Amino acid sequence: MSSDTANLTDGFNLVLDALRLNDIETIYGVPGIPITDLGRMAQARGMRVIAFRHEQHAGYAASIAGYLTQKPGVCLTVSAPGFLNGLTALAHATTNCFPMILISGSSEREVVDLQQGDYEEMDQLAVAKTVCKAAYRVLHAQDIGIGVARAIRAAVSGRPGGVYLDLPAKLFGQVMDADAGAKSLVKVVDAAPRHIPAPAAIDRAVELLRNAAKPLIILGKGAAYSQADNDIRAFIEKTGIPFLPMSMAKGLLADTHPLSAGATRSLVLKEADVVMLVGARLNWLLSHGKGKTWGDAGAQKFIHVDIAPTEMDSNVGISAPVVGDIASCMAAMLARVDGDWRQPAAWSGEVRAKADANIARMAPRLQNNNDPMDYHGALGALRTIIRERPDTILVNEGANTLDFTRSIVDIYQPRKRLDVGTWGVMGIGMGYAIAAAIETGKPVLSVVGDSAFGFSGMEIETMCRYGLPICVVVFNNNGIYRGTDVNSGGSDPAWTTFVKNSRYELMAQAFGGVGVCVTSPSELSRVVTEAIASGKPTLVNAIIDEKAGTESGRIGNLNPQSVVGKKS
Ligand code: ADP
Ligand code: TZD
Ligand code: MG
């Protein structure tokens, strides 16, 4: 720094100062005008800047970093196209209630607003507003501190979500007095304030549970996010109430816990008389709380624990709304479970017996060593690996690959299963795996369909470049759902199929990683065990019988049907 700038700071430095002051030390992104130097300067300060090959994956990484850490994950992109590439992830973060900040450089306001054709011209703030929780633009260097503080607070307080922060190119070079700059920064105090539930709401909920004959607790990813792990476990164990984890809540209590109803979902949803939802919405994933899944009669009463008051009664009437943060709500409820609490032993016994029968029925199929593999054989092998290394984070996407993995692979610790979430989106695989490795330092096993993998496959280079302890297993069945589809109207391949016998493993080899092709569960087991032990970035091309899957996996019923049929 020359002497005439010694007492000055600028937009670049203030943005980084503001992030660091608030303990944000990692940025996921893709460089380019106007943010290239921002990333360089962040690295020069010792911050971690994880550069991806496409902004969508940097965005997914930031979103899951937010979920894992309760701090907003930051994604940094260039203007218009880079911003739009990141926007899917911002919308995803909002939909899944993950705290994330998308920071995008943008072009000159004067030119953009008059639509005079600037480099990468777009009114990004207006576009972002429709898919995020809050959106802000900073025009003056002295407002950067406030802008970053507002973004952090909006992302993590109340129901977490995605926030957009627009930083026009001119802002970065703006200078101001260094002392005044330092004073303009804001350290956010109590960014996610507790929401204490009303005592009357707790009373109402506890009374309902106490008098239930067949109570059930459904844990969602909001419960996992809240990190109230001990109180949630204690509440379930003290009350003796069976629990059902939504997919990303698996492991909050081990899937092998005696009170887990995971293996008998349909029985408990039909039979339960009082259902307590903890950080889980009654959306499509729970059939909106009504209909056949719930035994048609609508006989159950619901308790809903959630931080968002408007989530109550969203699909069915809620008898006992408990609005507050899950940690405070569960602590308050736990304090009400006294020595004379009568555990619903007959009901939990019935649930256990049914679950055990289902588990026993599935067990032999998980032992098969078929070559090529079916889902059961392959996942039987991976299930054992997770049992032996329960600190491994499992990332999972696909259709059949998702459904079978969710039901077969037991999870033992909180926040160890990351998947397609509320939208059932394909493409989260590499972004999630990379952020999970960066944020936790734990081994990551990513089990993805061959279609799912294709959405983020180029990020294999990112995984190799950063030398991350990730083992990606591609379940290669030559296509979407099955590899056997045929086009009945011409010589093009059916649009659900891919090149047969694709050599996905070569992609890792291309970037100096380990790439292996396996065709049997025993080989799969050996290769993945080795990958996790070595920590080397690895891609396993696991050949799955192309006939083994079904259309859309477990949600084929959502496909609209033509009553007219095919016409030529
Ligand atoms: P799942 O898909 O696992 O069923 P959802 O994403 O549908 O879970 O639900 C998560 C819910 O958790 C959201 O309604 C959100 O408002 C809520 N939530 C997130 N964090 C907290 C928290 N700390 N306290 C209370 N509720 C929370
Ligand atoms: N695009 C996006 C972004 N998300 C989606 N969910 C889809 C398209 C549609 N889709 C699914 O819902 S699953 C899937 C697609 C394309 C791929 C399934 O094939 P796979 O898994 O190879 O990943 P299986 O094991 O072959 O079923
Ligand atoms: Mg497939």
Coordinates of C-alpha atoms and ligand atoms in Angstrom, one line a residue:
M1 CA 0.0 0.0 0.0
S2 CA 1.5 3.4 -1.0
S3 CA 1.6 6.1 1.8
D4 CA -1.1 8.2 0.2
T5 CA -3.6 5.3 0.6
A6 CA -2.4 4.1 4.0
N7 CA -5.4 5.6 5.8
L8 CA -7.9 4.5 3.3
T9 CA -10.0 1.4 2.9
D10 CA -12.3 0.4 0.0
G11 CA -15.3 -1.7 -0.9
F12 CA -13.3 -4.8 -1.5
N13 CA -11.7 -4.7 2.0
L14 CA -14.9 -3.6 3.7
V15 CA -16.9 -6.6 2.3
L16 CA -14.3 -9.0 3.6
D17 CA -13.9 -7.2 6.9
A18 CA -17.7 -7.4 7.4
L19 CA -17.8 -11.1 6.7
R20 CA -14.9 -11.9 8.9
L21 CA -16.2 -9.8 11.8
N22 CA -19.2 -12.0 11.7
D23 CA -17.2 -15.3 11.6
I24 CA -17.8 -16.0 8.0
E25 CA -14.5 -17.5 6.8
T26 CA -15.5 -19.5 3.8
I27 CA -16.8 -18.4 0.4
Y28 CA -18.1 -20.7 -2.3
G29 CA -18.1 -19.2 -5.8
V30 CA -16.9 -18.7 -9.4
P31 CA -14.6 -15.8 -10.3
G32 CA -14.9 -13.1 -13.0
I33 CA -15.7 -9.4 -13.4
P34 CA -16.2 -7.7 -11.0
I35 CA -15.4 -10.1 -8.1
T36 CA -12.1 -11.7 -9.1
D37 CA -10.0 -9.5 -6.9
L38 CA -12.4 -9.9 -4.0
G39 CA -11.7 -13.7 -4.0
R40 CA -7.9 -13.1 -4.3
M41 CA -8.0 -10.7 -1.4
A42 CA -10.0 -13.1 0.6
Q43 CA -7.5 -15.8 0.0
A44 CA -4.6 -13.4 0.8
R45 CA -6.2 -12.9 4.2
G46 CA -6.3 -16.6 4.8
M47 CA -10.1 -17.0 4.2
R48 CA -11.1 -20.1 2.3
V49 CA -12.4 -19.5 -1.2
I50 CA -13.7 -22.7 -2.8
A51 CA -13.9 -22.1 -6.5
F52 CA -16.4 -24.2 -8.5
R53 CA -16.9 -24.9 -12.2
H54 CA -20.5 -23.7 -12.2
E55 CA -22.3 -21.3 -9.8
Q56 CA -25.2 -23.6 -9.1
H57 CA -22.9 -26.0 -7.3
A58 CA -21.2 -23.3 -5.4
G59 CA -24.7 -22.2 -4.4
Y60 CA -25.7 -25.7 -3.3
A61 CA -22.5 -25.9 -1.3
A62 CA -23.3 -22.6 0.4
S63 CA -26.8 -23.7 1.2
I64 CA -25.8 -26.9 2.9
A65 CA -22.9 -25.2 4.7
G66 CA -25.6 -23.0 6.2
Y67 CA -27.6 -26.1 7.3
L68 CA -24.6 -27.8 8.8
T69 CA -23.3 -24.7 10.7
Q70 CA -26.3 -22.5 11.5
K71 CA -24.2 -19.6 9.9
P72 CA -25.2 -18.4 6.5
G73 CA -23.2 -20.1 3.7
V74 CA -21.9 -17.5 1.3
C75 CA -21.9 -18.0 -2.5
L76 CA -20.1 -15.3 -4.6
T77 CA -20.9 -14.9 -8.3
V78 CA -20.4 -12.5 -11.2
S79 CA -23.3 -10.5 -12.7
A80 CA -26.2 -11.7 -14.8
P81 CA -25.5 -15.2 -16.0
G82 CA -23.3 -16.1 -13.0
F83 CA -26.0 -14.6 -10.8
L84 CA -28.7 -16.6 -12.6
N85 CA -26.7 -19.8 -12.2
G86 CA -26.5 -19.2 -8.5
L87 CA -30.2 -18.3 -8.2
T88 CA -31.5 -21.9 -8.4
A89 CA -29.5 -22.6 -5.2
L90 CA -30.8 -19.5 -3.5
A91 CA -34.3 -20.6 -4.2
H92 CA -33.4 -24.0 -3.0
A93 CA -32.0 -22.6 0.2
T94 CA -35.2 -20.6 0.8
T95 CA -37.5 -23.6 0.0
N96 CA -35.5 -25.9 2.4
C97 CA -35.1 -23.3 5.2
F98 CA -31.3 -23.2 5.0
P99 CA -29.5 -19.9 5.7
M100 CA -27.5 -18.7 2.7
I101 CA -26.4 -15.4 1.2
L102 CA -25.9 -15.1 -2.5
I103 CA -23.5 -12.2 -3.1
S104 CA -23.4 -11.2 -6.7
G105 CA -21.5 -8.4 -8.4
S106 CA -23.7 -6.4 -10.7
S107 CA -23.3 -3.9 -13.5
E108 CA -23.7 -0.1 -13.3
R109 CA -27.1 0.9 -12.0
E110 CA -27.3 4.0 -14.3
V111 CA -26.9 1.9 -17.4
V112 CA -28.9 -1.1 -16.2
D113 CA -31.8 1.1 -15.2
L114 CA -31.9 2.8 -18.5
Q115 CA -31.5 -0.5 -20.3
Q116 CA -28.6 0.8 -22.3
G117 CA -26.9 -2.5 -22.8
D118 CA -24.1 -2.8 -20.1
Y119 CA -21.7 -5.8 -19.8
E120 CA -23.9 -8.5 -18.2
E121 CA -26.8 -6.2 -17.8
M122 CA -29.6 -7.3 -15.5
D123 CA -31.8 -5.9 -12.8
Q124 CA -30.7 -8.7 -10.5
L125 CA -32.3 -7.4 -7.3
A126 CA -35.7 -7.5 -8.9
V127 CA -35.2 -11.0 -10.2
A128 CA -33.8 -12.3 -6.9
K129 CA -36.7 -11.0 -4.9
T130 CA -39.2 -13.6 -6.1
V131 CA -37.1 -16.5 -4.8
C132 CA -35.5 -15.4 -1.5
K133 CA -36.4 -14.3 2.0
A134 CA -34.8 -10.9 1.6
A135 CA -32.8 -9.0 -1.0
Y136 CA -30.6 -5.9 -0.5
R137 CA -28.3 -3.7 -2.6
V138 CA -25.5 -1.7 -1.3
L139 CA -24.5 1.5 -3.2
H140 CA -22.1 3.2 -0.9
A141 CA -19.0 1.8 0.8
Q142 CA -20.1 3.2 4.2
D143 CA -23.2 1.0 4.0
I144 CA -21.4 -2.3 3.4
G145 CA -21.3 -3.1 7.2
I146 CA -25.1 -2.6 7.5
G147 CA -25.8 -4.5 4.3
V148 CA -23.9 -7.5 5.4
A149 CA -25.4 -7.4 8.9
R150 CA -28.9 -7.2 7.4
A151 CA -28.2 -10.1 5.1
I152 CA -26.9 -12.3 8.0
R153 CA -29.8 -11.5 10.2
A154 CA -32.3 -12.1 7.5
A155 CA -30.8 -15.5 6.6
V156 CA -30.6 -17.0 10.1
S157 CA -33.3 -15.4 12.2
G158 CA -36.8 -16.9 12.4
R159 CA -37.3 -19.5 9.6
P160 CA -33.9 -19.6 7.9
G161 CA -33.7 -18.9 4.2
G162 CA -31.8 -17.5 1.2
V163 CA -30.8 -13.8 1.1
Y164 CA -29.6 -11.9 -1.9
L165 CA -26.9 -9.2 -1.6
D166 CA -26.3 -7.1 -4.7
L167 CA -22.9 -5.4 -4.9
P168 CA -22.5 -3.2 -8.0
A169 CA -19.0 -3.2 -9.6
K170 CA -18.4 0.5 -8.7
L171 CA -18.8 -0.3 -5.0
F172 CA -15.7 -2.4 -4.7
G173 CA -13.4 0.4 -5.7
Q174 CA -15.0 3.2 -3.6
V175 CA -12.6 4.4 -1.0
M176 CA -13.2 5.9 2.4
D177 CA -11.2 6.7 5.5
A178 CA -10.0 3.5 7.1
D179 CA -11.1 4.4 10.6
A180 CA -14.5 5.5 9.5
G181 CA -14.7 2.3 7.5
A182 CA -13.9 0.2 10.6
K183 CA -16.5 2.0 12.6
S184 CA -19.1 1.4 9.9
L185 CA -18.9 -2.4 10.3
V186 CA -21.5 -4.2 12.4
K187 CA -21.0 -7.3 14.4
V188 CA -24.4 -8.9 14.5
V189 CA -25.4 -9.6 18.1
D190 CA -27.7 -12.6 18.7
A191 CA -28.3 -13.1 15.0
A192 CA -30.9 -15.9 15.5
P193 CA -32.7 -14.9 18.7
R194 CA -34.5 -17.6 20.6
H195 CA -38.3 -17.6 20.2
I196 CA -39.6 -18.8 23.5
P197 CA -42.9 -20.7 23.2
A198 CA -45.9 -19.6 25.2
P199 CA -46.3 -21.7 28.4
A200 CA -50.0 -22.3 27.5
A201 CA -49.0 -23.7 24.1
I202 CA -46.6 -26.1 25.8
D203 CA -49.3 -27.2 28.3
R204 CA -51.8 -27.8 25.5
A205 CA -49.3 -29.9 23.5
V206 CA -48.1 -31.9 26.5
E207 CA -51.6 -32.7 27.7
L208 CA -52.5 -34.0 24.2
L209 CA -49.5 -36.2 24.1
R210 CA -50.0 -37.4 27.7
N211 CA -53.5 -38.6 26.9
A212 CA -52.7 -40.2 23.6
A213 CA -53.0 -44.0 23.1
K214 CA -50.9 -44.1 20.0
P215 CA -48.7 -41.0 19.9
L216 CA -46.0 -40.4 17.2
I217 CA -43.2 -37.8 16.8
I218 CA -42.2 -36.9 13.3
L219 CA -38.7 -35.2 13.1
G220 CA -37.9 -33.1 10.2
K221 CA -34.8 -31.3 8.9
G222 CA -35.7 -28.3 11.0
A223 CA -35.2 -30.4 14.1
A224 CA -31.8 -31.5 12.8
Y225 CA -30.9 -27.9 11.9
S226 CA -31.8 -26.7 15.4
Q227 CA -29.0 -28.9 17.0
A228 CA -31.2 -29.6 20.0
D229 CA -30.0 -33.2 19.7
N230 CA -29.8 -34.0 23.4
D231 CA -33.2 -32.6 24.4
I232 CA -35.0 -34.2 21.4
R233 CA -33.4 -37.6 22.3
A234 CA -34.2 -37.2 25.9
F235 CA -37.8 -36.2 25.2
I236 CA -38.4 -39.3 23.0
E237 CA -36.7 -41.7 25.4
K238 CA -38.5 -40.3 28.5
T239 CA -41.9 -40.3 27.0
G240 CA -41.3 -43.6 25.2
I241 CA -43.1 -42.3 22.0
P242 CA -42.1 -43.9 18.7
F243 CA -40.5 -41.4 16.2
L244 CA -40.4 -41.2 12.5
P245 CA -37.5 -39.3 10.9
M246 CA -37.9 -37.4 7.6
S247 CA -35.0 -38.2 5.4
M248 CA -32.5 -35.5 6.6
A249 CA -33.6 -36.0 10.2
K250 CA -32.4 -39.6 10.1
G251 CA -29.6 -40.0 12.7
L252 CA -31.0 -37.4 15.1
L253 CA -31.7 -40.7 17.0
A254 CA -30.0 -43.7 15.4
D255 CA -32.2 -45.5 12.8
T256 CA -31.5 -48.6 14.9
H257 CA -33.0 -47.0 18.1
P258 CA -35.8 -49.2 19.6
L259 CA -38.3 -46.4 19.3
S260 CA -37.6 -45.8 15.6
A261 CA -40.7 -46.3 13.4
G262 CA -38.6 -45.8 10.2
A263 CA -39.2 -49.4 9.0
T264 CA -43.0 -49.1 9.5
R265 CA -43.9 -45.7 8.2
S266 CA -47.2 -46.7 6.7
L267 CA -48.5 -48.3 9.9
V268 CA -47.7 -45.4 12.2
L269 CA -49.1 -42.7 9.8
K270 CA -52.3 -44.6 9.5
E271 CA -52.7 -45.6 13.2
A272 CA -51.3 -42.8 15.3
D273 CA -53.9 -40.8 17.2
V274 CA -51.7 -37.8 18.1
V275 CA -48.8 -36.7 15.9
M276 CA -46.2 -34.2 16.9
L277 CA -44.3 -32.6 14.1
V278 CA -41.0 -31.1 15.0
G279 CA -39.4 -29.0 12.3
A280 CA -41.3 -30.9 9.5
R281 CA -43.9 -29.4 7.3
L282 CA -47.1 -31.2 6.3
N283 CA -46.2 -30.8 2.6
W284 CA -46.3 -33.4 -0.2
L285 CA -43.6 -35.5 1.5
L286 CA -46.2 -36.2 4.2
S287 CA -49.2 -36.3 1.9
H288 CA -50.4 -33.0 3.2
G289 CA -51.5 -34.7 6.5
K290 CA -54.5 -36.3 5.0
G291 CA -55.9 -39.0 2.6
K292 CA -55.0 -42.6 2.3
T293 CA -51.6 -42.4 3.9
W294 CA -53.2 -41.1 7.0
G295 CA -56.0 -43.7 7.1
D296 CA -58.5 -41.5 5.3
A297 CA -60.6 -40.8 8.4
G298 CA -58.7 -37.7 9.4
A299 CA -58.9 -39.0 13.0
Q300 CA -55.5 -37.9 14.2
K301 CA -54.7 -34.7 16.1
F302 CA -51.6 -32.7 15.3
I303 CA -49.1 -30.9 17.5
H304 CA -46.8 -28.7 15.4
V305 CA -43.5 -27.4 16.7
D306 CA -42.1 -24.8 14.3
I307 CA -40.7 -21.3 14.3
A308 CA -42.9 -20.1 11.5
P309 CA -46.4 -19.2 12.9
T310 CA -48.0 -19.3 9.4
E311 CA -46.9 -22.9 9.0
M312 CA -49.7 -23.8 11.4
D313 CA -52.9 -25.0 9.7
S314 CA -51.2 -24.9 6.3
N315 CA -52.8 -28.2 5.3
V316 CA -54.9 -29.5 8.1
G317 CA -56.0 -28.0 11.4
I318 CA -53.4 -28.1 14.1
S319 CA -54.8 -28.9 17.6
A320 CA -51.8 -27.7 19.5
P321 CA -49.5 -25.2 17.7
V322 CA -46.2 -24.7 19.4
V323 CA -44.5 -21.7 17.9
G324 CA -40.9 -21.1 18.9
D325 CA -37.4 -22.2 18.1
I326 CA -37.1 -26.0 18.5
A327 CA -34.4 -25.9 21.1
S328 CA -36.5 -23.7 23.4
C329 CA -39.7 -25.7 22.6
M330 CA -38.1 -29.1 23.3
A331 CA -36.4 -27.9 26.5
A332 CA -39.8 -26.6 27.7
M333 CA -41.6 -29.8 26.8
L334 CA -38.9 -32.0 28.4
A335 CA -39.2 -30.1 31.6
R336 CA -42.9 -31.1 31.7
V337 CA -42.2 -34.8 31.5
D338 CA -42.3 -35.9 35.1
G339 CA -41.8 -39.2 36.9
D340 CA -45.5 -40.3 36.5
W341 CA -45.4 -40.1 32.7
R342 CA -47.0 -43.3 31.4
Q343 CA -45.1 -44.6 28.4
P344 CA -47.4 -46.0 25.6
A345 CA -45.8 -49.4 25.9
A346 CA -48.5 -51.4 24.1
W347 CA -48.3 -49.1 21.1
S348 CA -44.5 -48.8 21.0
G349 CA -44.4 -52.6 21.3
E350 CA -46.7 -53.0 18.3
V351 CA -44.6 -50.6 16.3
R352 CA -41.4 -52.3 17.2
A353 CA -42.8 -55.7 16.3
K354 CA -43.9 -54.5 12.9
A355 CA -40.7 -52.7 12.2
D356 CA -38.6 -55.7 13.2
A357 CA -40.6 -58.0 10.9
N358 CA -40.1 -55.6 8.0
I359 CA -36.4 -55.4 8.7
A360 CA -36.1 -59.1 8.9
R361 CA -37.9 -59.5 5.6
M362 CA -35.5 -57.2 3.9
A363 CA -32.3 -58.6 5.4
P364 CA -31.6 -61.5 3.0
R365 CA -31.9 -59.3 0.0
L366 CA -29.2 -57.0 1.4
Q367 CA -26.8 -59.9 1.5
N368 CA -26.9 -60.7 -2.2
N369 CA -23.7 -60.6 -4.2
N370 CA -25.3 -60.3 -7.6
D371 CA -23.1 -59.2 -10.5
P372 CA -24.3 -56.9 -12.0
M373 CA -25.6 -55.5 -8.8
D374 CA -29.2 -54.6 -7.8
Y375 CA -29.9 -51.8 -5.4
H376 CA -30.3 -54.1 -2.4
G377 CA -27.0 -55.8 -2.9
A378 CA -25.0 -52.6 -3.5
L379 CA -26.7 -50.7 -0.6
G380 CA -26.3 -53.7 1.7
A381 CA -22.6 -53.2 1.3
L382 CA -22.6 -49.5 1.8
R383 CA -24.9 -49.8 4.8
T384 CA -22.2 -51.9 6.6
I385 CA -19.6 -49.3 5.8
I386 CA -21.7 -46.5 7.4
R387 CA -22.4 -48.7 10.4
E388 CA -18.6 -49.0 10.9
R389 CA -17.9 -45.3 10.2
P390 CA -21.0 -43.6 11.5
D391 CA -19.3 -40.2 11.4
T392 CA -19.3 -40.4 7.6
I393 CA -21.6 -37.9 5.9
L394 CA -23.9 -39.5 3.3
V395 CA -25.0 -37.4 0.4
N396 CA -27.7 -38.9 -1.8
E397 CA -29.6 -38.1 -5.0
G398 CA -31.3 -39.9 -7.8
A399 CA -34.7 -41.6 -8.1
N400 CA -34.4 -45.3 -7.2
T401 CA -30.9 -44.5 -6.0
L402 CA -32.4 -42.0 -3.5
D403 CA -35.4 -44.1 -2.4
F404 CA -33.5 -47.4 -1.8
T405 CA -30.6 -45.6 -0.1
R406 CA -32.9 -43.7 2.2
S407 CA -34.6 -46.9 3.3
I408 CA -31.6 -49.3 3.4
V409 CA -28.7 -47.2 4.8
D410 CA -29.1 -46.6 8.5
I411 CA -27.8 -43.3 9.9
Y412 CA -26.5 -43.1 13.5
Q413 CA -25.6 -39.5 14.1
P414 CA -27.4 -36.1 13.5
R415 CA -26.9 -34.2 10.2
K416 CA -25.1 -37.1 8.6
R417 CA -27.6 -37.5 5.7
L418 CA -27.9 -34.8 3.1
D419 CA -30.2 -35.2 0.2
V420 CA -32.5 -33.7 -2.5
G421 CA -34.7 -32.1 0.1
T422 CA -38.1 -30.4 -0.3
W423 CA -38.0 -30.1 -4.1
G424 CA -36.5 -33.5 -4.8
V425 CA -33.9 -31.6 -6.9
M426 CA -31.2 -33.3 -8.9
G427 CA -27.8 -31.6 -8.9
I428 CA -27.0 -31.1 -5.2
G429 CA -24.6 -34.0 -5.1
M430 CA -21.2 -32.5 -5.7
G431 CA -21.9 -29.1 -4.1
Y432 CA -23.2 -30.8 -0.9
A433 CA -20.3 -33.3 -0.8
I434 CA -17.7 -30.6 -1.2
A435 CA -19.2 -28.3 1.4
A436 CA -19.8 -31.2 3.8
A437 CA -16.1 -32.1 3.6
I438 CA -14.9 -28.5 3.9
E439 CA -17.2 -27.6 6.8
T440 CA -16.9 -30.7 8.9
G441 CA -13.6 -32.4 7.9
K442 CA -15.4 -35.7 8.1
P443 CA -15.3 -38.4 5.3
V444 CA -18.1 -38.0 2.8
L445 CA -19.8 -40.8 0.9
S446 CA -22.0 -39.6 -2.0
V447 CA -24.4 -42.1 -3.5
V448 CA -25.9 -40.8 -6.7
G449 CA -27.8 -42.0 -9.7
D450 CA -26.0 -41.7 -13.1
S451 CA -28.6 -39.1 -14.1
A452 CA -28.3 -37.2 -10.8
F453 CA -24.5 -37.3 -11.1
G454 CA -24.6 -35.7 -14.6
F455 CA -26.1 -32.5 -13.2
S456 CA -22.9 -31.7 -11.2
G457 CA -20.3 -34.1 -12.6
M458 CA -17.8 -31.5 -13.7
E459 CA -17.2 -30.6 -10.0
I460 CA -15.2 -33.8 -9.8
E461 CA -12.4 -31.6 -10.8
T462 CA -13.2 -29.3 -7.9
M463 CA -13.1 -32.2 -5.5
C464 CA -9.7 -33.4 -6.9
R465 CA -8.3 -29.8 -6.9
Y466 CA -9.0 -29.3 -3.2
G467 CA -8.0 -32.9 -2.4
L468 CA -11.2 -33.6 -0.5
P469 CA -12.0 -36.8 1.4
I470 CA -15.0 -37.6 -0.8
C471 CA -16.0 -41.0 -2.3
V472 CA -18.6 -40.5 -5.0
V473 CA -20.5 -43.8 -5.9
V474 CA -22.4 -43.4 -9.2
F475 CA -25.1 -46.0 -9.4
N476 CA -24.9 -46.6 -13.2
N477 CA -28.0 -48.2 -14.6
N478 CA -27.6 -46.5 -18.0
G479 CA -30.3 -44.0 -17.4
I480 CA -33.1 -42.3 -15.6
Y481 CA -35.0 -44.9 -13.5
R482 CA -34.0 -47.8 -15.9
G483 CA -31.6 -48.2 -18.8
T484 CA -34.0 -50.4 -20.8
D485 CA -36.4 -47.8 -22.3
V486 CA -36.8 -47.7 -26.1
N487 CA -38.0 -44.9 -28.4
S488 CA -41.0 -46.3 -30.1
G489 CA -41.0 -43.5 -32.8
G490 CA -37.5 -43.4 -34.3
S491 CA -33.8 -44.2 -34.1
D492 CA -32.8 -41.7 -31.5
P493 CA -32.1 -43.2 -28.1
A494 CA -35.1 -43.2 -25.7
W495 CA -34.9 -39.9 -23.8
T496 CA -34.5 -41.6 -20.4
T497 CA -31.4 -43.5 -21.4
F498 CA -27.7 -42.7 -21.6
V499 CA -24.7 -44.2 -23.4
K500 CA -24.5 -47.8 -22.2
N501 CA -21.4 -48.9 -20.2
S502 CA -20.3 -45.3 -19.6
R503 CA -16.9 -45.1 -17.9
Y504 CA -17.6 -42.5 -15.3
E505 CA -14.5 -43.5 -13.3
L506 CA -12.3 -42.0 -16.0
M507 CA -13.5 -38.5 -14.9
A508 CA -11.7 -38.8 -11.6
Q509 CA -8.6 -40.2 -13.2
A510 CA -8.6 -37.3 -15.6
F511 CA -8.1 -34.9 -12.6
G512 CA -5.6 -37.1 -10.6
G513 CA -8.2 -38.7 -8.4
V514 CA -8.9 -42.4 -7.9
G515 CA -11.4 -43.9 -10.4
V516 CA -12.6 -47.5 -10.2
C517 CA -15.4 -49.5 -11.9
V518 CA -17.1 -52.2 -9.8
T519 CA -19.7 -54.8 -10.7
S520 CA -20.3 -56.7 -7.4
P521 CA -21.2 -55.7 -3.8
S522 CA -18.0 -57.3 -2.5
E523 CA -15.9 -55.2 -4.9
L524 CA -17.9 -52.1 -4.0
S525 CA -17.4 -52.7 -0.3
R526 CA -13.6 -53.1 -0.7
V527 CA -13.2 -50.0 -2.9
V528 CA -15.3 -47.7 -0.8
T529 CA -13.8 -48.9 2.5
E530 CA -10.4 -48.1 1.0
A531 CA -11.5 -44.7 -0.3
I532 CA -12.8 -43.7 3.1
A533 CA -9.7 -44.9 4.9
S534 CA -7.4 -43.1 2.5
G535 CA -9.3 -39.9 2.3
K536 CA -8.4 -39.7 -1.4
P537 CA -10.9 -38.1 -3.8
T538 CA -12.5 -41.2 -5.5
L539 CA -15.2 -41.9 -8.0
V540 CA -16.7 -45.4 -8.1
N541 CA -18.6 -46.4 -11.2
A542 CA -21.0 -49.0 -9.7
I543 CA -22.7 -51.0 -12.4
I544 CA -26.4 -51.6 -11.5
D545 CA -28.6 -54.0 -13.4
E546 CA -30.4 -51.7 -15.8
K547 CA -33.7 -53.5 -15.2
A548 CA -33.6 -53.1 -11.4
G549 CA -35.3 -49.7 -11.0
T550 CA -38.9 -48.5 -11.4
E551 CA -40.3 -45.4 -13.0
S552 CA -39.8 -42.4 -10.7
G553 CA -38.9 -44.7 -7.8
R554 CA -41.4 -44.4 -5.0
I555 CA -43.3 -41.4 -6.4
G556 CA -44.4 -42.8 -9.7
N557 CA -48.0 -42.0 -8.7
L558 CA -47.2 -38.3 -9.2
N559 CA -46.8 -38.9 -13.0
P560 CA -49.8 -37.6 -14.9
Q561 CA -51.3 -40.2 -17.2
S562 CA -52.6 -39.7 -20.7
V563 CA -56.0 -41.2 -21.2
V564 CA -55.6 -40.9 -25.0
G565 CA -52.4 -42.7 -25.3
K566 CA -49.6 -42.4 -27.9
K567 CA -50.3 -40.8 -31.2
S568 CA -48.0 -40.8 -34.2
Ligands
ADP1 P1 -38.6 -32.1 6.2 O1 -38.5 -31.9 4.7 O2 -37.5 -32.8 6.9 O3 -40.0 -32.6 6.6 P2 -39.2 -29.3 6.3 O4 -38.1 -28.6 5.5 O5 -40.5 -29.5 5.6 O6 -38.6 -30.6 6.9 O7 -39.5 -28.4 7.6 C1 -38.5 -27.7 8.3 C2 -39.3 -26.8 9.2 O8 -38.4 -26.5 10.3 C3 -39.7 -25.5 8.6 O9 -41.1 -25.3 8.7 C4 -38.9 -24.4 9.4 O10 -39.7 -23.3 9.7 C5 -38.6 -25.2 10.7 N1 -37.4 -24.7 11.4 C6 -36.2 -24.6 10.9 N2 -35.3 -24.2 11.8 C7 -36.1 -24.1 13.0 C8 -35.8 -23.8 14.4 N3 -34.5 -23.5 14.7 N4 -36.8 -23.8 15.2 C9 -38.0 -24.1 14.8 N5 -38.4 -24.4 13.6 C10 -37.4 -24.4 12.7
TZD2 N1 -34.3 -31.9 -13.1 C1 -34.1 -31.5 -11.8 C2 -33.2 -30.3 -11.5 N2 -34.6 -32.2 -10.8 C3 -35.3 -33.3 -11.0 N3 -35.8 -34.0 -10.0 C4 -35.5 -33.8 -12.3 C5 -35.0 -33.0 -13.3 C6 -36.4 -35.0 -12.7 N4 -35.7 -36.2 -12.2 C7 -36.1 -36.8 -11.0 O1 -37.0 -36.4 -10.3 S1 -35.1 -38.2 -10.6 C8 -34.2 -38.0 -12.0 C9 -34.6 -36.8 -12.8 C10 -34.0 -36.4 -14.0 C11 -33.0 -38.9 -12.3 C12 -33.2 -40.3 -11.9 O2 -32.2 -41.1 -12.5 P1 -30.9 -41.5 -11.7 O3 -31.5 -42.5 -10.6 O4 -30.0 -42.2 -12.6 O5 -30.4 -40.4 -11.0 P2 -32.1 -44.0 -10.8 O6 -31.4 -44.9 -9.8 O7 -31.7 -44.4 -12.2 O8 -33.5 -44.0 -10.6
MG3 MG -29.9 -44.1 -13.2

